[in-house]
Coordinates of C-alpha atoms and ligand atoms in Angstrom, one line a residue:
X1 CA -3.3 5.1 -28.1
X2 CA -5.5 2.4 -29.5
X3 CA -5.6 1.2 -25.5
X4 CA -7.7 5.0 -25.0
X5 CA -9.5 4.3 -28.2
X6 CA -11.5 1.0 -27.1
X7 CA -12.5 2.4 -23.7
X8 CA -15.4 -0.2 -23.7
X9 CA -18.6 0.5 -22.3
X10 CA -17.5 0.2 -18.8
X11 CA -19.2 2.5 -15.7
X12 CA -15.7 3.1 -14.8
X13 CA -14.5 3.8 -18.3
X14 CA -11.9 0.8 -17.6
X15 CA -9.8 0.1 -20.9
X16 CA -9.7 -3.3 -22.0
X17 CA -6.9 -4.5 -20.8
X18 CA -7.9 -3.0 -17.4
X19 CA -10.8 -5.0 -17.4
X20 CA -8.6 -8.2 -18.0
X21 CA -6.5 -7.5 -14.9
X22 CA -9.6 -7.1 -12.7
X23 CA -11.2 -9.8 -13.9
X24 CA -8.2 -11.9 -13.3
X25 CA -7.2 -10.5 -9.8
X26 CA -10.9 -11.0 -9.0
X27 CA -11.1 -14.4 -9.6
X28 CA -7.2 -14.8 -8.1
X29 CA -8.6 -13.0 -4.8
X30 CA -11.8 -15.3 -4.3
X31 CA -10.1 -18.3 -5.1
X32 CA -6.8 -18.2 -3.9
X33 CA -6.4 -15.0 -1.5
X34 CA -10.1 -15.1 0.9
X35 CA -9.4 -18.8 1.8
X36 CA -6.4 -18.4 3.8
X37 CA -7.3 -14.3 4.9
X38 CA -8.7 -15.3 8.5
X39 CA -5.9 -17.9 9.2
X40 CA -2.8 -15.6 7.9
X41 CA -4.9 -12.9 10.2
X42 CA -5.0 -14.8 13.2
X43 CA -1.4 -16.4 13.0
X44 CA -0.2 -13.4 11.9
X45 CA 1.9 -15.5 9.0
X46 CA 2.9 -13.3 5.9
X47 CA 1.4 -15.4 3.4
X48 CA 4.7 -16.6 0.9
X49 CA 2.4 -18.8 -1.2
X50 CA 0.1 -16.4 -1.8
X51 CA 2.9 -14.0 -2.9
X52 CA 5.0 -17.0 -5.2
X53 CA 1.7 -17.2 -6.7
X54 CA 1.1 -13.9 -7.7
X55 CA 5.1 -13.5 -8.4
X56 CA 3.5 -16.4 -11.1
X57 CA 0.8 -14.6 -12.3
X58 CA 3.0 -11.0 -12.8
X59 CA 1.0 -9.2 -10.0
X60 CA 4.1 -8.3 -8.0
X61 CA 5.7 -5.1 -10.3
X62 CA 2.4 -4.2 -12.6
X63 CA 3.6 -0.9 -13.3
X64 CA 7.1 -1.5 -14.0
X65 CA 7.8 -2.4 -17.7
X66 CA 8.6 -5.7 -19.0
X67 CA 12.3 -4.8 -20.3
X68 CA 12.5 -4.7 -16.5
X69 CA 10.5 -8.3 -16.0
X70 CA 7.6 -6.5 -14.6
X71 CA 4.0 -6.4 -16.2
X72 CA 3.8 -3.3 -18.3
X73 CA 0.3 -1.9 -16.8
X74 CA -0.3 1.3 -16.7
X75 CA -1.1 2.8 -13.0
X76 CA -4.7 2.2 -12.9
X77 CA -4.9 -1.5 -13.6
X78 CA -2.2 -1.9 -10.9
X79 CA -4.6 0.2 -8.2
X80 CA -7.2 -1.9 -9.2
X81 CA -5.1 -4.8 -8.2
X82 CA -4.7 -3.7 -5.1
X83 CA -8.1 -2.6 -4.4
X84 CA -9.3 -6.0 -5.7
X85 CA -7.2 -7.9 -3.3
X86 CA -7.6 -5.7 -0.3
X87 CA -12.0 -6.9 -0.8
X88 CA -11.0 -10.1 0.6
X89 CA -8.1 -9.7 2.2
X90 CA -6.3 -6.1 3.4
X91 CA -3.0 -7.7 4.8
X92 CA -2.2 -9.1 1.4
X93 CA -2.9 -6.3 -0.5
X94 CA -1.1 -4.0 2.5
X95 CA 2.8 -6.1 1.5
X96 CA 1.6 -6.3 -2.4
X97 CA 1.3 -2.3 -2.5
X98 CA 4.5 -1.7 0.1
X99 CA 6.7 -4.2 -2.0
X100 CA 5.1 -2.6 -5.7
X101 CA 4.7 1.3 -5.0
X102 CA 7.1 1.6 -2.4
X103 CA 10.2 -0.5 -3.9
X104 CA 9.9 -1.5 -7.3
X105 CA 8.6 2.1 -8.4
X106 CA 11.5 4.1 -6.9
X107 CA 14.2 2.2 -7.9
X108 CA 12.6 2.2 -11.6
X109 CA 12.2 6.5 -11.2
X110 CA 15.5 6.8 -9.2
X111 CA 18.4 4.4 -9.9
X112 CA 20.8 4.6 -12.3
X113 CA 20.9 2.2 -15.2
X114 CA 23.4 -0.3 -13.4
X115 CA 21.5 -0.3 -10.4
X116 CA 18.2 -1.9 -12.0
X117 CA 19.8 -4.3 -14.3
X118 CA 21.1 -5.5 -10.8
X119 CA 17.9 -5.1 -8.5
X120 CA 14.8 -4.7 -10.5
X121 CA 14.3 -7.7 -12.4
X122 CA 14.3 -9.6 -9.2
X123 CA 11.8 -7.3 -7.2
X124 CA 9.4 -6.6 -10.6
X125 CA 9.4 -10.9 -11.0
X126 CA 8.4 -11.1 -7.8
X127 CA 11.8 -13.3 -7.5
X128 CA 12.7 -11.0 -4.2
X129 CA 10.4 -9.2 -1.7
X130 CA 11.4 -5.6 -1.1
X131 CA 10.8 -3.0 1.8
X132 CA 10.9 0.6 2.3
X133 CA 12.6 2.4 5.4
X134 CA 11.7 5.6 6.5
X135 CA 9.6 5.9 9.6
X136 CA 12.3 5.8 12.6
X137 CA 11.4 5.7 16.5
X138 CA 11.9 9.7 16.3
X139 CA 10.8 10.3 12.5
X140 CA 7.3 9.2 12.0
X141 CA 4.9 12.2 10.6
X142 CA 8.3 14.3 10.6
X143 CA 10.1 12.3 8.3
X144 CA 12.7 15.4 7.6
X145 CA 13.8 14.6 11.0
X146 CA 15.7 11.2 10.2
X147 CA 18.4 10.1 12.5
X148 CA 19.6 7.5 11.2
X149 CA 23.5 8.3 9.8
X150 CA 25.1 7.2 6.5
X151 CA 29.0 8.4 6.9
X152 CA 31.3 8.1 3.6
X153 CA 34.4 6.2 4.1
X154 CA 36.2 5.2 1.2
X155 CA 34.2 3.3 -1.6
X156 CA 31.4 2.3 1.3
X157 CA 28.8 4.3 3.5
X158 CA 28.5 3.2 7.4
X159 CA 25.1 3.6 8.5
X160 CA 24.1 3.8 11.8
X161 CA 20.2 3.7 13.6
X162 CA 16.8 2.1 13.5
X163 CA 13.7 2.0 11.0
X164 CA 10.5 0.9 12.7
X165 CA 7.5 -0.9 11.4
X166 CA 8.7 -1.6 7.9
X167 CA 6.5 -3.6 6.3
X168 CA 7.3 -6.9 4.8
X169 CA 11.0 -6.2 6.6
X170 CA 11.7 -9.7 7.4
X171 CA 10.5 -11.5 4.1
X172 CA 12.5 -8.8 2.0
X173 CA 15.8 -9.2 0.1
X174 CA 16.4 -5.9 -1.1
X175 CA 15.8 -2.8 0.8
X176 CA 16.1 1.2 0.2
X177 CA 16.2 3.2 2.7
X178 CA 17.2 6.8 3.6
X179 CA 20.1 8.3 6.2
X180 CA 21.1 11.5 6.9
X181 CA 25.0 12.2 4.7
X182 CA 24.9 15.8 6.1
X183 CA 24.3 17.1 9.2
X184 CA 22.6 20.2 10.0
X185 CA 21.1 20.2 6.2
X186 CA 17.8 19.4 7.1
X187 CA 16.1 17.7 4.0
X188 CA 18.4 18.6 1.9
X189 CA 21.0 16.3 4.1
X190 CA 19.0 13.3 3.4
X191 CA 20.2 10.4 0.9
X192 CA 19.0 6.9 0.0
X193 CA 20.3 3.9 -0.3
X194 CA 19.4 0.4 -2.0
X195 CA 20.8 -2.7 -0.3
X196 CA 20.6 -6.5 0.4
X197 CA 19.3 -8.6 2.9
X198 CA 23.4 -9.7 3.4
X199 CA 24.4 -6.5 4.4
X200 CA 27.3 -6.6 6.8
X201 CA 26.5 -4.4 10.0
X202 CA 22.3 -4.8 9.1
X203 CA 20.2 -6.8 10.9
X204 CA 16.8 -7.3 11.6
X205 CA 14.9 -6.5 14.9
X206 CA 12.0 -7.3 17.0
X207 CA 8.6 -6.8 15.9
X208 CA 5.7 -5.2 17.6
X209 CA 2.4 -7.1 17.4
X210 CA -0.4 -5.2 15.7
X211 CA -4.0 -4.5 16.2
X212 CA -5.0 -5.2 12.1
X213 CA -2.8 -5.8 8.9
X214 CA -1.8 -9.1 10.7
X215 CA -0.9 -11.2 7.6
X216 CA 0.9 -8.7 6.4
X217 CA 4.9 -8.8 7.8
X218 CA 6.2 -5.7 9.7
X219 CA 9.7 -5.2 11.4
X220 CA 12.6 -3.1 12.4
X221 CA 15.8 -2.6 10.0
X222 CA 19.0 -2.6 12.4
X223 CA 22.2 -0.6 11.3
X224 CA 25.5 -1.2 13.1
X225 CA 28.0 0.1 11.6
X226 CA 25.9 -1.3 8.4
X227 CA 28.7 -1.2 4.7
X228 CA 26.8 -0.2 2.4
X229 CA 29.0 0.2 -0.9
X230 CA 28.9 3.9 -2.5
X231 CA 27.7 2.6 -5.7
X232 CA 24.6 1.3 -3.6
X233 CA 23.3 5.5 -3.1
X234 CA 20.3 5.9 -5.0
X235 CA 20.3 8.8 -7.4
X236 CA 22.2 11.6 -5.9
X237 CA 23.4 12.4 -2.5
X238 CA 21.2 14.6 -0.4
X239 CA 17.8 14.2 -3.2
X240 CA 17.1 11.1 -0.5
X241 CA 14.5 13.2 1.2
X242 CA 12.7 14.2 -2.2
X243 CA 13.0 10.7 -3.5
X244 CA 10.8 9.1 -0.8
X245 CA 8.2 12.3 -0.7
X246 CA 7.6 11.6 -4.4
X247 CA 7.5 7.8 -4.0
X248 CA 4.8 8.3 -1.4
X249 CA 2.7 10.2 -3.9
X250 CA 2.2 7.5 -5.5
X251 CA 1.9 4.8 -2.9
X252 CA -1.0 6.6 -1.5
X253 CA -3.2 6.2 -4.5
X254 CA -2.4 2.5 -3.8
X255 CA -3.1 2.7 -0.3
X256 CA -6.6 5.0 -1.0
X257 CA -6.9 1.3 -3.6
X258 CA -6.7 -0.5 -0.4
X259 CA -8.6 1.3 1.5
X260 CA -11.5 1.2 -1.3
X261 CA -11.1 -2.7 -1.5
X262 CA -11.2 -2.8 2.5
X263 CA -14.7 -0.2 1.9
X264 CA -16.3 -2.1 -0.6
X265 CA -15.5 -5.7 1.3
X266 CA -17.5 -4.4 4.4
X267 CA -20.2 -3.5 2.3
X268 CA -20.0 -7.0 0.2
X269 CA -20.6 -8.7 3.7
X270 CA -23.0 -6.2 4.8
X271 CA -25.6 -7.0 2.1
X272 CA -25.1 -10.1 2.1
X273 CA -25.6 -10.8 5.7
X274 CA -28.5 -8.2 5.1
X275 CA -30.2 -10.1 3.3
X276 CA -29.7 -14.0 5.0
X277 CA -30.5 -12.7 8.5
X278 CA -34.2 -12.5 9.9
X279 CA -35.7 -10.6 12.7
X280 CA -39.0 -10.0 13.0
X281 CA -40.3 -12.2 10.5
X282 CA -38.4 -10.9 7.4
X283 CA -34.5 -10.2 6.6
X284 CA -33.1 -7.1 8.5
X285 CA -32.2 -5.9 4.4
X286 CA -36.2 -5.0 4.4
X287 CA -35.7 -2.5 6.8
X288 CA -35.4 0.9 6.4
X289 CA -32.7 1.7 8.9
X290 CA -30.3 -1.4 7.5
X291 CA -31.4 0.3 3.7
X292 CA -30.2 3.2 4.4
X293 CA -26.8 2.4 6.5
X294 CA -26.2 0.2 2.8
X295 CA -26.8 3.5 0.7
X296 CA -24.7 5.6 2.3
X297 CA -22.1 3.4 2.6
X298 CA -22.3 2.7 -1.2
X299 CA -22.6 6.5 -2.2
X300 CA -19.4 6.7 0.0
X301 CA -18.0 3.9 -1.8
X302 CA -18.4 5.0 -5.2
X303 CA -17.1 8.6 -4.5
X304 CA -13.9 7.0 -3.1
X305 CA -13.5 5.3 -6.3
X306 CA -13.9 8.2 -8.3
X307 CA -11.3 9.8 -6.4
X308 CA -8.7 7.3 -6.1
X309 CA -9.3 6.2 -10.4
X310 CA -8.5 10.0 -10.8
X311 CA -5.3 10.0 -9.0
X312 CA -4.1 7.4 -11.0
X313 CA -5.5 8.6 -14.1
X314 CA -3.6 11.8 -13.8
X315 CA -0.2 10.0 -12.8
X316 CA -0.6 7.6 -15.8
X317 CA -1.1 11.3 -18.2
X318 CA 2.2 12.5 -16.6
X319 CA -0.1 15.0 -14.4
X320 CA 0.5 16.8 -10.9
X321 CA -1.2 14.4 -8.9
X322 CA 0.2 14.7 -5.3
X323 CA -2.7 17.1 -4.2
X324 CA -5.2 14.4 -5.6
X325 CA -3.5 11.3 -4.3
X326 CA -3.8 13.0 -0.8
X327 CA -7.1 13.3 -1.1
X328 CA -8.1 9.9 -2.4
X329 CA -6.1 8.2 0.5
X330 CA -7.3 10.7 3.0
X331 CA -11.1 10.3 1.8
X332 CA -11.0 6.3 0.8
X333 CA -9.4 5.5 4.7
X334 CA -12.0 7.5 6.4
X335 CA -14.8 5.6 4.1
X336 CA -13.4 2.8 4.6
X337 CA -13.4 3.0 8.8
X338 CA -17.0 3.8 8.7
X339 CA -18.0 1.1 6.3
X340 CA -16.5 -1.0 8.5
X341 CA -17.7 0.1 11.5
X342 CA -21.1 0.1 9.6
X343 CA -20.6 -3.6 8.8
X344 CA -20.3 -4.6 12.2
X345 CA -23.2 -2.9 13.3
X346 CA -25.4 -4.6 10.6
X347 CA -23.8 -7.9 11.6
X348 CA -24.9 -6.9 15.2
X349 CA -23.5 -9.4 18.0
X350 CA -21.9 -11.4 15.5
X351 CA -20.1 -8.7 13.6
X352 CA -18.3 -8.6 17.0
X353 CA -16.9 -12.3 16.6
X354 CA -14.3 -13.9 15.1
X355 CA -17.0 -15.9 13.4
X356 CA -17.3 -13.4 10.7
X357 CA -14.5 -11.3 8.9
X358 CA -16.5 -8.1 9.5
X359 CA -13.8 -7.4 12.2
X360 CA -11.1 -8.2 10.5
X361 CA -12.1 -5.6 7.9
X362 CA -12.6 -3.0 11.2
X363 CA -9.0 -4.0 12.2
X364 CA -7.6 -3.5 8.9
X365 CA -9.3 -0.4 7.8
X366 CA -7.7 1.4 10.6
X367 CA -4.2 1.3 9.1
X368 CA -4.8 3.2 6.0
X369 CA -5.5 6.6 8.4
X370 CA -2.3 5.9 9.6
X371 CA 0.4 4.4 7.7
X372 CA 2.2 6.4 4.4
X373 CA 1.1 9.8 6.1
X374 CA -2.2 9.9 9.1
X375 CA -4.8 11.9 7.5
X376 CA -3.3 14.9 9.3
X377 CA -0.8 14.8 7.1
X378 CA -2.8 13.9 4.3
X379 CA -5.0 17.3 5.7
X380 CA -1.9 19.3 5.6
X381 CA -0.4 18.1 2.3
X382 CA -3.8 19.4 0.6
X383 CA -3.5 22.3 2.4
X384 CA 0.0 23.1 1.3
X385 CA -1.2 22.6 -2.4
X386 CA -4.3 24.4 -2.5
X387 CA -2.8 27.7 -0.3
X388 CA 0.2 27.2 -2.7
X389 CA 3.0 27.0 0.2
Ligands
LIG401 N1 7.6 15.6 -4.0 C1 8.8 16.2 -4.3 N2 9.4 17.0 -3.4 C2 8.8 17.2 -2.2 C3 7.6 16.6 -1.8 C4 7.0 15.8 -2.8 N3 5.8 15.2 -2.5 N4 7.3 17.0 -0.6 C5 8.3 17.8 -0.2 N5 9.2 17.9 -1.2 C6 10.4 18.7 -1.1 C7 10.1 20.2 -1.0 O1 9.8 20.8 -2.2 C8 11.3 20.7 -0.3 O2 12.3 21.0 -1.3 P1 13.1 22.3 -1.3 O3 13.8 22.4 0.0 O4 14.0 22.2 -2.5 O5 12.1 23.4 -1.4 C9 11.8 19.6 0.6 O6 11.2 18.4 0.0 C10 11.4 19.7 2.0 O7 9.9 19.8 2.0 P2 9.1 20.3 3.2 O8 9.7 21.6 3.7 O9 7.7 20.4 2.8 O10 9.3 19.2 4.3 P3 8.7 19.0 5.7 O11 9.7 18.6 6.6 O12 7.8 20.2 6.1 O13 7.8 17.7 5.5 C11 5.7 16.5 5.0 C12 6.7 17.6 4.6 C13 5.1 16.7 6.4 C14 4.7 16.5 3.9 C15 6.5 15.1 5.0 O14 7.4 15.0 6.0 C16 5.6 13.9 5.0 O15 5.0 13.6 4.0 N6 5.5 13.3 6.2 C17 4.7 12.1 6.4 C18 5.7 10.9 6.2 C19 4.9 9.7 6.0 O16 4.0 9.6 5.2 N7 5.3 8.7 6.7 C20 4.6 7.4 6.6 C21 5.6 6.3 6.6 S1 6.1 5.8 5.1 S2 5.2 4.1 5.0

């Protein structure tokens, strides 16, 4: 209460301690994360350092509260974390949100009391990486229509099938993930499961190589004839399906974050190549055309925010919020391809090298459309909410 009291004089009407997270992140992204954002990009190395450092400095489980080892923030400083890391370097900020909104948050909403003295002091710390399977070769968009099995026998579950493009999948120790206990019960046939890396009958598969988000780990999870002890079912069985839905509510307010740090990078570079660069006697920032390219992308910019700070204002109040995180990760990833693409074209011919991280950013940017829902689905999820069906 005293926190919403001292809302200081802030254009974002950031609390203090909001403030004090950005601040910090800020300096943690210039200093420590930019550096090494070209090199993890075109090595594709999932920077470990970079995450044992912000393990060190509490970033890895924000929300999550410190009886669980994680930092106690509310939702908003941990979006801002996010967005402050994606500015410099997306692929960082892609495994920090995965690992945070997609792991550490369900298991905190969803297992039972003996289940996160067990797993979430270790993920929250930063101690153990985690990852989140859904998508399957056959259950992308249609997530209902999971094939991968999870048969009872005795005090263990045997899973059987494939997840695809999981991030941080081969840097993780724990996983959740969801199977299909009942046949023919659609959804409502759907469970999860929390595991470890250990897992007898669970492997790890090849990995495609990707067009952005190259720092940032991706992989398959295996099953054959995985054991997965019963006590290891998250929540109840068949609520698997409802689980996830809801945990993606709130990852995409962290992934409209990233997006909005990915945005507001490409505009960073933008002005300040802008203004270095001369043609015609005087920087390109002089002219109209450039001015105007800048404007919009910063009126852009600043709506995204407004959007995405909203999303997690009305989680943090105990709001509906799914119609508005939608729209703040449908809105922020499409701002954040055209500030991009912007970028490059006020970088001209060498926004189109490797020389500057302009197209990195145009790489990166084009994830967010696509992964925790494509804006179709983002489009559709709105639509459900405001036609009430
Ligand atoms: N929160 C809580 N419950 C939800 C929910 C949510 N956000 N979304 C759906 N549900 C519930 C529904 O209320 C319904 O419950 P009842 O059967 O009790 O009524 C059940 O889940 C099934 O919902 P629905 O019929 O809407 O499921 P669909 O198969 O039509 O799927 C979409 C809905 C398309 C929205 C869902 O599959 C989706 O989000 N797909 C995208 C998946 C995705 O983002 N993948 C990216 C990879 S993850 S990194």
């Amino acid at each position: 209460m005293v926190e919403t009291m001292s809302v200081v004089e802030d254009k974002w009407g950031l609390s203090e301690s909001q403030r004090m997270i950005r601040d910090m992140v800020r300096e943690f992204a210039i200093g420590k994360v930019e550096p090494r954002a070209k090199e993890i990009d075109q090595n594709c190395r999932f920077p470990t350092e970079t995450f044992d450092e912000m393990a060190e400095l509490g970033l890895m489980g924000l929300p999550i509260p410190e009886e669980y080892e994680g930092g106690g923030a509310e939702y908003l400083g941990y979006a801002i974390t996010v967005e402050e890391i994606a500015r410099v370097c997306a692929s960082t900020a892609l495994s920090l949100a995965a690992h945070t909104s997609l792991v550490c948050l369900p298991v905190y909403m969803f297992a039972n009391d003996a289940q996160k003295q067990k797993y979430l002091p270790d993920i929250a710390s930063g101690r153990k990486i985690g990852a989140y399977g859904l998508t399957e070769p056959n259950a992308g968009s249609d997530a209902g229509g999971t094939q991968t099995t999870a048969v009872k026998k005795g005090d263990k579950y045997i899973l059987n099938g494939a997840k695809i493009f999981i991030t941080n999948a081969n840097y993780a120790q724990t996983f959740i993930a969801t199977a299909v206990t009942e046949k023919d019960a659609g959804t409502k046939g759907i469970s999860a499961f929390i595991f470890d890396r250990d897992t007898p009958g669970f492997s790890l598969g090849a990995k495609d190589e990707k067009l952005g988000m190259r720092g940032s780990d991706w992989g398959t999870l295996q099953f054959d004839n995985a054991e997965i002890p019963a006590e290891n079912l998250l929540g109840e069985e068949g609520n698997g399906f409802k689980y996830f839905m809801q945990t993606l509510d709130s990852g995409r307010i962290s992934i409209g974050a990233l997006a909005l740090g990915i945005a507001q990078g490409a505009l960073d570079k933008a002005v300040q190549y802008s203004q270095e660069r001369k043609q015609f006697g005087k920087s390109i920032a002089d002219f109209q055309a450039i001015q105007f390219m800048l404007s919009d992308m910063a009126t852009e910019i600043e709506a995204a925010r407004h959007l995405v700070y909203n999303a997690a204002r009305l989680k943090m109040a105990g709001m509906p919020f799914g119609k508005e995180a939608s729209m703040a990760k449908l809105f922020a990833s499409e701002v954040a391809m055209r500030a991009a693409t912007n970028s490059i074209q006020i970088h001209g011919g060498y926004g189109y090298t490797k020389d500057f991280p302009v197209e990195r950013y145009f790489r990166d940017a084009k994830l967010c459309e696509i992964g925790e829902g494509t804006s179709e689905i983002q489009r559709l999820v709105i639509a459900r909410h405001i036609l009430n069906t």
